[in-house]
PDB file of C-alpha atoms in Angstrom:
ATOM      1  CA  THR A   1       7.393 -21.413 -16.380  1.00 83.00           C
ATOM      2  CA  LEU A   2       6.958 -18.501 -14.155  1.00 89.00           C
ATOM      3  CA  ARG A   3       6.074 -15.460 -16.133  1.00 91.00           C
ATOM      4  CA  ALA A   4       5.225 -12.646 -13.730  1.00 94.00           C
ATOM      5  CA  LEU A   5       5.629 -11.375 -10.117  1.00 96.00           C
ATOM      6  CA  VAL A   6       2.818  -9.695  -8.634  1.00 95.00           C
ATOM      7  CA  SER A   7       2.756  -7.619  -5.320  1.00 97.00           C
ATOM      8  CA  ILE A   8      -0.815  -7.876  -3.620  1.00 96.00           C
ATOM      9  CA  GLY A   9      -1.816  -6.171  -0.286  1.00 96.00           C
ATOM     10  CA  PHE A  10      -2.731  -2.913   1.194  1.00 96.00           C
ATOM     11  CA  ALA A  11      -1.766   0.582   0.630  1.00 97.00           C
ATOM     12  CA  GLY A  12      -2.521   4.108   1.694  1.00 96.00           C
ATOM     13  CA  GLY A  13      -4.514   6.347  -0.466  1.00 97.00           C
ATOM     14  CA  LEU A  14      -2.914   9.609  -1.488  1.00 98.00           C
ATOM     15  CA  ALA A  15      -5.117  10.833  -4.427  1.00 97.00           C
ATOM     16  CA  GLU A  16      -8.854  11.775  -4.150  1.00 94.00           C
ATOM     17  CA  GLY A  17     -11.165   8.837  -4.719  1.00 93.00           C
ATOM     18  CA  MET A  18      -8.202   6.366  -2.982  1.00 96.00           C
ATOM     19  CA  THR A  19     -10.633   5.791  -0.233  1.00 95.00           C
ATOM     20  CA  THR A  20     -10.841   2.751   2.216  1.00 95.00           C
ATOM     21  CA  GLY A  21     -11.876  -0.365   0.513  1.00 94.00           C
ATOM     22  CA  SER A  22     -11.229   0.913  -2.932  1.00 95.00           C
ATOM     23  CA  THR A  23      -8.631  -0.923  -5.167  1.00 95.00           C
ATOM     24  CA  LEU A  24      -5.612  -0.044  -7.254  1.00 96.00           C
ATOM     25  CA  VAL A  25      -4.191  -1.710 -10.286  1.00 95.00           C
ATOM     26  CA  ALA A  26      -0.859   0.164 -10.289  1.00 97.00           C
ATOM     27  CA  SER A  27       0.136   1.751 -13.780  1.00 97.00           C
ATOM     28  CA  ASN A  28       3.727   2.126 -12.161  1.00 97.00           C
ATOM     29  CA  VAL A  29       5.599   1.593  -9.114  1.00 98.00           C
ATOM     30  CA  ILE A  30       7.990   4.303  -7.936  1.00 98.00           C
ATOM     31  CA  ASP A  31      10.863   3.464  -5.418  1.00 98.00           C
ATOM     32  CA  ALA A  32      10.843   6.756  -3.530  1.00 97.00           C
ATOM     33  CA  ALA A  33      14.015   5.901  -1.828  1.00 96.00           C
ATOM     34  CA  ARG A  34      16.088   5.271  -4.977  1.00 96.00           C
ATOM     35  CA  GLU A  35      13.951   7.378  -7.270  1.00 96.00           C
ATOM     36  CA  LYS A  36      13.468   4.519  -9.690  1.00 97.00           C
ATOM     37  CA  THR A  37      10.378   3.685 -11.657  1.00 98.00           C
ATOM     38  CA  TYR A  38       9.071   0.366 -12.656  1.00 98.00           C
ATOM     39  CA  PRO A  39       6.370  -0.009 -15.244  1.00 97.00           C
ATOM     40  CA  CYS A  40       3.508  -2.477 -14.567  1.00 96.00           C
ATOM     41  CA  ASP A  41       1.715  -4.891 -16.946  1.00 94.00           C
ATOM     42  CA  GLN A  42      -1.810  -4.023 -16.019  1.00 92.00           C
ATOM     43  CA  SER A  43      -3.124  -6.552 -18.515  1.00 88.00           C
ATOM     44  CA  LEU A  44      -2.392  -9.110 -15.967  1.00 87.00           C
ATOM     45  CA  PHE A  45      -5.799  -7.891 -14.230  1.00 84.00           C
ATOM     46  CA  THR A  46      -8.588  -7.211 -16.377  1.00 76.00           C
ATOM     47  CA  GLY A  47     -12.285  -6.715 -15.905  1.00 68.00           C
ATOM     48  CA  GLY A  48     -12.336  -5.938 -12.207  1.00 71.00           C
ATOM     49  CA  THR A  49     -13.516  -2.624 -11.080  1.00 73.00           C
ATOM     50  CA  SER A  50     -10.226  -1.389  -9.550  1.00 81.00           C
ATOM     51  CA  GLN A  51      -8.776   2.021 -10.352  1.00 92.00           C
ATOM     52  CA  ALA A  52      -5.499   2.538 -12.218  1.00 94.00           C
ATOM     53  CA  GLY A  53      -2.631   4.895 -11.164  1.00 96.00           C
ATOM     54  CA  ALA A  54       0.956   5.133  -9.706  1.00 98.00           C
ATOM     55  CA  LEU A  55       1.889   3.563  -6.557  1.00 98.00           C
ATOM     56  CA  VAL A  56       4.959   4.724  -4.576  1.00 98.00           C
ATOM     57  CA  THR A  57       6.838   2.578  -2.149  1.00 98.00           C
ATOM     58  CA  ILE A  58       8.308   4.327   0.906  1.00 96.00           C
ATOM     59  CA  PRO A  59      10.230   3.097   3.925  1.00 91.00           C
ATOM     60  CA  THR A  60       7.367   3.791   6.455  1.00 87.00           C
ATOM     61  CA  ALA A  61       3.592   4.389   6.764  1.00 89.00           C
ATOM     62  CA  VAL A  62       2.373   7.712   5.876  1.00 92.00           C
ATOM     63  CA  THR A  63      -0.016   9.200   8.586  1.00 92.00           C
ATOM     64  CA  THR A  64      -0.856  12.646   8.453  1.00 95.00           C
ATOM     65  CA  ARG A  65      -2.897  14.387   5.706  1.00 96.00           C
ATOM     66  CA  ALA A  66       0.001  16.672   5.004  1.00 97.00           C
ATOM     67  CA  ASP A  67       2.334  13.964   4.531  1.00 96.00           C
ATOM     68  CA  LYS A  68       0.078  12.059   1.978  1.00 97.00           C
ATOM     69  CA  ALA A  69      -0.658  15.296   0.113  1.00 97.00           C
ATOM     70  CA  ALA A  70       3.293  16.037  -0.087  1.00 97.00           C
ATOM     71  CA  LEU A  71       3.558  12.282  -1.548  1.00 96.00           C
ATOM     72  CA  HIS A  72       0.954  12.807  -3.684  1.00 97.00           C
ATOM     73  CA  ALA A  73       2.300  15.874  -4.920  1.00 97.00           C
ATOM     74  CA  ARG A  74       5.943  14.866  -5.468  1.00 97.00           C
ATOM     75  CA  TRP A  75       5.216  11.360  -7.057  1.00 97.00           C
ATOM     76  CA  GLU A  76       1.650  12.055  -8.658  1.00 97.00           C
ATOM     77  CA  ALA A  77       0.936   8.619  -6.885  1.00 98.00           C
ATOM     78  CA  ALA A  78      -2.417   7.604  -6.259  1.00 98.00           C
ATOM     79  CA  ALA A  79      -1.424   5.413  -3.418  1.00 98.00           C
ATOM     80  CA  ALA A  80       1.540   4.467  -1.171  1.00 98.00           C
ATOM     81  CA  ASP A  81       2.999   0.984  -0.020  1.00 97.00           C
ATOM     82  CA  MET A  82       6.188  -0.292   1.594  1.00 94.00           C
ATOM     83  CA  GLU A  83       6.912  -3.148  -0.627  1.00 95.00           C
ATOM     84  CA  ALA A  84       5.914  -3.345  -4.401  1.00 98.00           C
ATOM     85  CA  SER A  85       9.130  -1.859  -5.764  1.00 98.00           C
ATOM     86  CA  ALA A  86      11.251  -4.748  -3.974  1.00 97.00           C
ATOM     87  CA  VAL A  87       9.043  -6.951  -6.093  1.00 98.00           C
ATOM     88  CA  ALA A  88       9.236  -5.212  -8.981  1.00 98.00           C
ATOM     89  CA  GLU A  89      13.036  -4.982  -8.783  1.00 98.00           C
ATOM     90  CA  ALA A  90      13.062  -8.925  -8.617  1.00 97.00           C
ATOM     91  CA  ALA A  91      10.657  -8.979 -11.600  1.00 97.00           C
ATOM     92  CA  ARG A  92      13.256  -7.012 -13.655  1.00 97.00           C
ATOM     93  CA  ALA A  93      16.142  -8.705 -12.399  1.00 97.00           C
ATOM     94  CA  ALA A  94      14.422 -12.173 -13.460  1.00 96.00           C
ATOM     95  CA  GLY A  95      13.188 -10.416 -16.795  1.00 96.00           C
ATOM     96  CA  ILE A  96       9.716 -11.332 -16.195  1.00 96.00           C
ATOM     97  CA  GLY A  97       6.482  -9.251 -15.948  1.00 95.00           C
ATOM     98  CA  PHE A  98       5.201  -7.449 -12.839  1.00 97.00           C
ATOM     99  CA  ALA A  99       1.878  -6.109 -11.585  1.00 96.00           C
ATOM    100  CA  ALA A 100       0.645  -4.671  -8.230  1.00 96.00           C
ATOM    101  CA  LEU A 101      -3.009  -4.821  -6.953  1.00 96.00           C
ATOM    102  CA  LYS A 102      -3.500  -2.872  -3.710  1.00 96.00           C
ATOM    103  CA  ALA A 103      -6.533  -2.419  -1.360  1.00 96.00           C
ATOM    104  CA  ILE A 104      -6.709   0.935   0.405  1.00 97.00           C
ATOM    105  CA  THR A 105      -6.759   0.792   4.254  1.00 96.00           C
ATOM    106  CA  ASP A 106      -6.929   4.542   4.807  1.00 95.00           C
ATOM    107  CA  GLY A 107      -7.669   7.250   2.373  1.00 96.00           C
ATOM    108  CA  PRO A 108      -5.758  10.858   1.793  1.00 97.00           C
ATOM    109  CA  ALA A 109      -8.074  12.842   4.553  1.00 95.00           C
ATOM    110  CA  ASP A 110      -7.711   9.966   7.206  1.00 94.00           C
ATOM    111  CA  GLU A 111      -4.897  10.542   9.880  1.00 93.00           C
ATOM    112  CA  LEU A 112      -3.413   7.507  12.409  1.00 90.00           C
ATOM    113  CA  ALA A 113      -2.065   8.356  15.666  1.00 91.00           C
ATOM    114  CA  ILE A 114       0.132   5.313  15.838  1.00 89.00           C
ATOM    115  CA  ASP A 115       3.858   6.081  15.719  1.00 88.00           C
ATOM    116  CA  PHE A 116       4.591   3.197  12.914  1.00 87.00           C
ATOM    117  CA  GLN A 117       8.360   3.985  13.278  1.00 85.00           C
ATOM    118  CA  ARG A 118       8.225   2.138  16.814  1.00 88.00           C
ATOM    119  CA  CYS A 119       6.402  -0.811  15.216  1.00 89.00           C
ATOM    120  CA  PHE A 120       9.359  -2.649  13.396  1.00 87.00           C
ATOM    121  CA  THR A 121      11.114  -5.807  13.810  1.00 91.00           C
ATOM    122  CA  ALA A 122      14.690  -6.156  13.693  1.00 90.00           C
ATOM    123  CA  ASN A 123      14.415  -7.746  10.015  1.00 87.00           C
ATOM    124  CA  GLY A 124      12.501  -4.567   9.227  1.00 82.00           C
ATOM    125  CA  SER A 125       8.858  -5.972   9.067  1.00 84.00           C
ATOM    126  CA  LEU A 126       6.098  -4.433  10.756  1.00 82.00           C
ATOM    127  CA  SER A 127       4.881  -6.267  14.044  1.00 91.00           C
ATOM    128  CA  SER A 128       1.239  -6.455  14.738  1.00 91.00           C
ATOM    129  CA  VAL A 129       1.910  -6.677  18.340  1.00 93.00           C
ATOM    130  CA  LYS A 130       3.749  -3.625  18.461  1.00 94.00           C
ATOM    131  CA  ILE A 131       1.088  -1.848  16.561  1.00 92.00           C
ATOM    132  CA  VAL A 132      -1.427  -2.917  19.233  1.00 92.00           C
ATOM    133  CA  LEU A 133       0.824  -1.698  21.727  1.00 93.00           C
ATOM    134  CA  GLN A 134       1.007   1.410  20.216  1.00 92.00           C
ATOM    135  CA  GLY A 135      -2.491   1.476  19.842  1.00 92.00           C
ATOM    136  CA  LEU A 136      -2.810   1.214  23.547  1.00 93.00           C
ATOM    137  CA  ARG A 137      -0.754   4.277  24.676  1.00 92.00           C
ATOM    138  CA  GLY A 138      -3.588   6.548  24.584  1.00 94.00           C
ATOM    139  CA  PRO A 139      -7.039   7.457  23.415  1.00 95.00           C
ATOM    140  CA  ALA A 140      -6.206   8.966  19.734  1.00 93.00           C
ATOM    141  CA  GLN A 141      -4.130   5.850  19.274  1.00 92.00           C
ATOM    142  CA  PHE A 142      -6.641   3.781  20.387  1.00 94.00           C
ATOM    143  CA  ARG A 143      -9.086   5.080  18.074  1.00 93.00           C
ATOM    144  CA  SER A 144      -6.644   4.816  15.330  1.00 92.00           C
ATOM    145  CA  LEU A 145      -6.072   1.403  16.236  1.00 92.00           C
ATOM    146  CA  LEU A 146      -9.842   0.423  15.968  1.00 94.00           C
ATOM    147  CA  MET A 147      -9.947   2.341  12.592  1.00 93.00           C
ATOM    148  CA  LEU A 148      -6.978   0.768  11.186  1.00 91.00           C
ATOM    149  CA  ALA A 149      -8.565  -2.976  12.285  1.00 93.00           C
ATOM    150  CA  ARG A 150     -11.988  -1.884  10.648  1.00 95.00           C
ATOM    151  CA  ASN A 151     -10.263  -0.420   7.440  1.00 94.00           C
ATOM    152  CA  SER A 152      -8.209  -3.607   6.967  1.00 94.00           C
ATOM    153  CA  ARG A 153     -11.090  -5.768   7.208  1.00 95.00           C
ATOM    154  CA  SER A 154     -12.820  -3.684   4.444  1.00 94.00           C
ATOM    155  CA  ALA A 155      -9.735  -3.378   2.388  1.00 95.00           C
ATOM    156  CA  ALA A 156      -9.207  -7.260   2.648  1.00 95.00           C
ATOM    157  CA  ASN A 157     -12.576  -7.904   1.717  1.00 94.00           C
ATOM    158  CA  SER A 158     -12.143  -5.544  -1.259  1.00 92.00           C
ATOM    159  CA  LEU A 159      -8.902  -7.204  -2.473  1.00 92.00           C
ATOM    160  CA  ALA A 160     -10.547 -10.526  -2.300  1.00 91.00           C
ATOM    161  CA  GLU A 161     -13.304  -9.241  -4.341  1.00 89.00           C
ATOM    162  CA  ALA A 162     -10.840  -7.869  -6.829  1.00 88.00           C
ATOM    163  CA  LEU A 163      -9.101 -10.810  -7.168  1.00 87.00           C
ATOM    164  CA  LEU A 164     -12.049 -12.837  -7.609  1.00 84.00           C
ATOM    165  CA  GLY A 165     -13.715 -10.449 -10.148  1.00 78.00           C
ATOM    166  CA  THR A 166     -10.772  -9.848 -12.214  1.00 68.00           C
ATOM    167  CA  LYS A 167      -9.919 -12.419 -15.310  1.00 58.00           C
ATOM    168  CA  SER A 168      -6.236 -12.916 -14.371  1.00 52.00           C
ATOM    169  CA  ARG A 169      -3.443 -13.941 -16.892  1.00 51.00           C
ATOM    170  CA  LEU A 170      -1.474 -15.305 -14.193  1.00 51.00           C
TER     171      LEU A 170
END
């Protein structure tokens, strides 16, 4: 029997301490577009070294310090992602538990010169090919692409360690 849905993946850090490679077990997930909050069952992940805090779901990547600071101030969220609230809504509709574990790809002080608005596919998902093409548009974009690649590897390793180091009740 399915007891819970879990959103596992990457997020951008908004709060101090949410730096590249850190991990977050969400205390709650906020859907910024619908201004709806979903509680998380943090007990689904115990024994790990992840930090706890709110996670805000937004429709696009946040790339500037100012935008990250504004999101943090508005929602009091530790990090931002683009999908956890959809998983939370599905869990709520099914009447089962929900949790979110995210690895941070960029901290609150990191800026990305990639226009992610141009990187979506027709079905609304991000295209790796389009991200690379945006990264090849100029020197600043290329530096951002390299930083994003390096940070994504670090975040993926941290996520794997968090999953292996936790005593999951799933």
